[in-house]
Coordinates of C-alpha atoms in Angstrom, one line a residue:
Chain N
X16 CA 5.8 4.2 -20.7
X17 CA 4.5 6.0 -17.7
X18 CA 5.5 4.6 -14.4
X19 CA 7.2 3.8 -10.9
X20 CA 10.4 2.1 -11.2
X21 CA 12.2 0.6 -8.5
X22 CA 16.1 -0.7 -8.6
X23 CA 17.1 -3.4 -7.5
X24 CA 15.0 -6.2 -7.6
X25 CA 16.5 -8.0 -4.9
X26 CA 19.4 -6.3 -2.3
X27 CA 22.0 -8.6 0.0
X28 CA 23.2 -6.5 2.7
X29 CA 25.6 -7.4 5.2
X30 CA 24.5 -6.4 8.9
X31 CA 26.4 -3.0 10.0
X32 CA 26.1 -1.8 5.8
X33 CA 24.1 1.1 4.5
X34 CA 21.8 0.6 1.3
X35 CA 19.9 3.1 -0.7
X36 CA 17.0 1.8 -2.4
X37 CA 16.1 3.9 -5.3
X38 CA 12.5 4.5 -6.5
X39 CA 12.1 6.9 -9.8
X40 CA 8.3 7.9 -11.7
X41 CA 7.9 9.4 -14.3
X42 CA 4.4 10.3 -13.7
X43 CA 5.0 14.0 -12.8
X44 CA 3.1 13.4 -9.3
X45 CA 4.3 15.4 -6.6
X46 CA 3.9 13.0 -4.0
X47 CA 5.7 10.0 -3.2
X48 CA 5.9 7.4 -0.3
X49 CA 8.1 4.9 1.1
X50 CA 6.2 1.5 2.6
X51 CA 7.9 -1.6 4.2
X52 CA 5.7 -4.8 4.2
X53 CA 6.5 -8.1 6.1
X54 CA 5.2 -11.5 6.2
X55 CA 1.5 -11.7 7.1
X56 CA 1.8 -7.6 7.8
X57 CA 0.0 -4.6 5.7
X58 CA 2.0 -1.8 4.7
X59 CA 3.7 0.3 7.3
X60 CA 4.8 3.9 6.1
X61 CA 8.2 5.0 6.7
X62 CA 8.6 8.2 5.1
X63 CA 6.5 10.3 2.3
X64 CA 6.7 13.3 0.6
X65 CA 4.5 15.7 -0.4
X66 CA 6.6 18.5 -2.7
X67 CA 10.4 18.4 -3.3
X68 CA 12.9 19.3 -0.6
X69 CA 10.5 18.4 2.1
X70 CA 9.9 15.1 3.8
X71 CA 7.8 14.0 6.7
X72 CA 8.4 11.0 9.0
X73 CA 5.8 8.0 8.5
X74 CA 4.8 5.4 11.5
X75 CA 8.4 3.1 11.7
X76 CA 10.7 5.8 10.1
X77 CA 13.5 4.9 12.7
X78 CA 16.7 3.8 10.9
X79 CA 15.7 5.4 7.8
X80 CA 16.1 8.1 5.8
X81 CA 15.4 10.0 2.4
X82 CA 16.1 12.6 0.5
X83 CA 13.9 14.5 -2.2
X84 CA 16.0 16.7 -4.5
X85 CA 13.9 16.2 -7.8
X86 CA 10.5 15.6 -8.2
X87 CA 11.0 12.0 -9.8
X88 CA 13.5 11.1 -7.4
X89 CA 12.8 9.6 -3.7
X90 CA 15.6 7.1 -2.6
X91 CA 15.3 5.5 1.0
X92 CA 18.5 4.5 2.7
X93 CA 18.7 2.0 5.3
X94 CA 21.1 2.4 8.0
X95 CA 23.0 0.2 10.0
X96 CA 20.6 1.3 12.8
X97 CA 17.6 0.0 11.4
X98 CA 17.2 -3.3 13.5
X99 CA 15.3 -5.5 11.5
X100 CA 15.6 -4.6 7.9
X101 CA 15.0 -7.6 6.0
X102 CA 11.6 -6.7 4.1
X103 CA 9.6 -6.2 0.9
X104 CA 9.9 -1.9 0.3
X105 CA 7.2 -0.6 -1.8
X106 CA 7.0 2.9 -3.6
X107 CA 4.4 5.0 -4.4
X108 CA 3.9 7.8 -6.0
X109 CA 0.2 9.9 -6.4
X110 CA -0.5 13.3 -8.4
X111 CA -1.6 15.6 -5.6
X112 CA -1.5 15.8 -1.5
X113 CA -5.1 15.6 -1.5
X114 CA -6.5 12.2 0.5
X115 CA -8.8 11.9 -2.9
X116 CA -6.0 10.7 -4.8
X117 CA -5.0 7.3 -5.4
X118 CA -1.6 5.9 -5.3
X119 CA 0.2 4.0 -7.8
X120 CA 3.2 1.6 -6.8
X121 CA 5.9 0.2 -7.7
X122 CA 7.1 -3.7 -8.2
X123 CA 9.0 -3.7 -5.0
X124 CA 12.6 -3.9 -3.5
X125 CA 13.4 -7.4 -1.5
X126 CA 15.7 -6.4 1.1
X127 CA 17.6 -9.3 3.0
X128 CA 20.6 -9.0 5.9
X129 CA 22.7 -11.6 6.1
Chain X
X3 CA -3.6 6.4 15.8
X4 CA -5.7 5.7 12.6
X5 CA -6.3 1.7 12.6
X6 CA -7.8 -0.6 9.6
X7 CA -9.0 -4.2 10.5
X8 CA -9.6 -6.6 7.7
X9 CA -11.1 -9.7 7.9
X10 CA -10.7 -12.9 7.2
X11 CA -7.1 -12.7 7.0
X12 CA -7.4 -16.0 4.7
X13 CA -9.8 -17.5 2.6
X14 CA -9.9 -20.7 0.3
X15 CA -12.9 -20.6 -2.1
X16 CA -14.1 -23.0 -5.3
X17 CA -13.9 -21.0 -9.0
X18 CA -17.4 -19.7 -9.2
X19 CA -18.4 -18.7 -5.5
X20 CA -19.1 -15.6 -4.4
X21 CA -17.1 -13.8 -1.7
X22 CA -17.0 -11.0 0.9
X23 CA -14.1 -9.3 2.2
X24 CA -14.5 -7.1 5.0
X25 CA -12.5 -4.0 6.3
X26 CA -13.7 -1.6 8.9
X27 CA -11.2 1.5 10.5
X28 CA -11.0 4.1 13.0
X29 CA -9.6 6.9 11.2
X30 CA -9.5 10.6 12.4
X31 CA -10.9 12.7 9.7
X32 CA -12.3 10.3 7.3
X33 CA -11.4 11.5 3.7
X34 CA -11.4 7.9 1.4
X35 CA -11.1 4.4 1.7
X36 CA -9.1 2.3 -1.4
X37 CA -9.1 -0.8 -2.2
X38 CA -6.2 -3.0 -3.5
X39 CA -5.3 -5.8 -5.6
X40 CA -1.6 -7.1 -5.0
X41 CA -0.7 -10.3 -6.6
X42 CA 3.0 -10.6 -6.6
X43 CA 4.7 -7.4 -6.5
X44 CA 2.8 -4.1 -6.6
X45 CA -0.4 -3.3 -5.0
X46 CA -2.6 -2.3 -7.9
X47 CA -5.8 0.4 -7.5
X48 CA -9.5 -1.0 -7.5
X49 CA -11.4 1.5 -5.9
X50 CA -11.5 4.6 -4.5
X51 CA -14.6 5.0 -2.1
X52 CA -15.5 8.3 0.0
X53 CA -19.2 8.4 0.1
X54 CA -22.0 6.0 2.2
X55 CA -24.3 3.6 0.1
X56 CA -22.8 4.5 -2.9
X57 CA -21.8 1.1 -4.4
X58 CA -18.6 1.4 -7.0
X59 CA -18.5 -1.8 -9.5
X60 CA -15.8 -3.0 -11.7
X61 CA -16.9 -6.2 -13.8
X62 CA -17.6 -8.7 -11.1
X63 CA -16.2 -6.7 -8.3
X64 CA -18.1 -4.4 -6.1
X65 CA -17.8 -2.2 -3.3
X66 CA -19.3 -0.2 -0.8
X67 CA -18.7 1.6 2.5
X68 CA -20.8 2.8 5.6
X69 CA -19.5 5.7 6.9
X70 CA -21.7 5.2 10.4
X71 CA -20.8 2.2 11.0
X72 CA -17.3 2.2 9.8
X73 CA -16.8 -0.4 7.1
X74 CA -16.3 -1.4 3.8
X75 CA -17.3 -4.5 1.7
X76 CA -15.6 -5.8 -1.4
X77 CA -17.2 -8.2 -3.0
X78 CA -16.5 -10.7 -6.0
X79 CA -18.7 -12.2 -7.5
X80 CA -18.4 -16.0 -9.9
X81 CA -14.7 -15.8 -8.9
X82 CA -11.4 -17.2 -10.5
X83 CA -8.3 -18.9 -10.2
X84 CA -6.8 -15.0 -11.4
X85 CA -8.9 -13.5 -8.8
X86 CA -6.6 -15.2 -6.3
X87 CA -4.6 -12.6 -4.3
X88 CA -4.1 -10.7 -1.2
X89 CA -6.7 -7.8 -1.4
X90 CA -5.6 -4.4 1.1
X91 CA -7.6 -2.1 2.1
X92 CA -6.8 1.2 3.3
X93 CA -8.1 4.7 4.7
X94 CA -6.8 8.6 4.8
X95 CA -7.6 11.0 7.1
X96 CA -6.3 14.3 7.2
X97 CA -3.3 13.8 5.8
X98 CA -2.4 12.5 2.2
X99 CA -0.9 9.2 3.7
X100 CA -3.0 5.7 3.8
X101 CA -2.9 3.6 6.3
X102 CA -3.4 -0.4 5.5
X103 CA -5.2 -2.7 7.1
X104 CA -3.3 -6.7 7.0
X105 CA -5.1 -7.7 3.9
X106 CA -7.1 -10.7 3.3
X107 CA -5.4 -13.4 1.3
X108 CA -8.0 -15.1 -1.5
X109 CA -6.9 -18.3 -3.0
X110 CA -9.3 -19.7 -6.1
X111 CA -9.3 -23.1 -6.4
X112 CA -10.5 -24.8 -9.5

């Protein structure tokens, strides 16, 4: 089964706690993308990527941060610095950098500070 | 700063009416305008629309854009209870990255 999967479900985080969100596809697309939606919001970008070991900063990509080491691979971690993390997280994934190609996403991480 | 307006931002309709959703943008750069389908988790592709007057159709969904007058149209037509969902729409410019409008939320009522 080809797809984007996304782990955990549901994350609890203590205020002051770092969590990595993982998002994995198996899709072989070379570009993948980090969104946070909130109630009553679109989707905001935080980070994306268009080729491995290279990341660019989206619109709110303060208190965040990623890493790309495999093409599959795209975790975002939320710092302690992020000030209002409690959010749905969507990744994406889409086969080229071209702004012709769609992207395909996955079921979502719920992120809630306690 | 690349913007997308969508409009209504809620909408309550009867199974079997007909509805428009709107979105129009200011986007540097045009390149493509999608549409989305996201009903509890993940967003899911409809269209994909990067020329004017060229309407795309999908069973009882349609689209089109205007690229003068910056805006796109989705409509669905006899709708139902499963059509009920918050539809996004969003644009690229130059870069690969979309930018989303709110969405409009569509709840079917039987």
């Amino acid at each position: 089964d080809g797809g984007i999967t996304q782990s955990p479900k549901y994350l609890f985080r203590k205020e002051g706690q770092n969590v990595t969100l993982s998002c994995e596809q198996n899709l072989n697309h070379d570009a993948m993308y980090w969104y946070r939606q909130d109630p009553g919001q679109g989707l905001r970008l935080i980070y994306y990527s268009q080729i491995v070991n290279d990341f660019q900063k989206g619109d709110i990509a303060e208190g965040y941060s990623v890493s790309r080491e495999k093409k599959e691979s795209f975790p975002l971690t939320v710092t302690s610095a992020q000030k209002n993390p409690t959010a749905f997280y969507l990744c994406a994934s889409s086969s080229g950098t071209s702004s012709y190609n769609e992207q395909f996403f996955g079921p979502g991480t719920r992120l809630t500070v306690l | 700063e690349d913007k997308v307006v969508q409009s209504p931002l809620s909408l309550v309709v009867h199974e079997g009416d007909t509805v428009t959703l709107n979105c129009s943008y200011e986007v540097t750069n045009f390149r493509s305008l999608l549409w989305y389908k996201q009903e509890k988790k993940a967003p899911t592709f409809l269209f994909m629309l990067t020329s004017s007057g060229i309407e795309k159709k999908s069973g009882r969904l349609s689209s089109i854009l205007d690229k003068k007058e910056l805006f796109s149209i989705l409509n669905i037509t006899a709708t139902q209870t499963g059509d009920s969902a918050i539809y996004l729409c969003a644009v690229s410019g130059t870069a690969s990255k979309l930018t989303f409008g709110t969405g409009t939320r569509l709840q079917v009522t039987l």
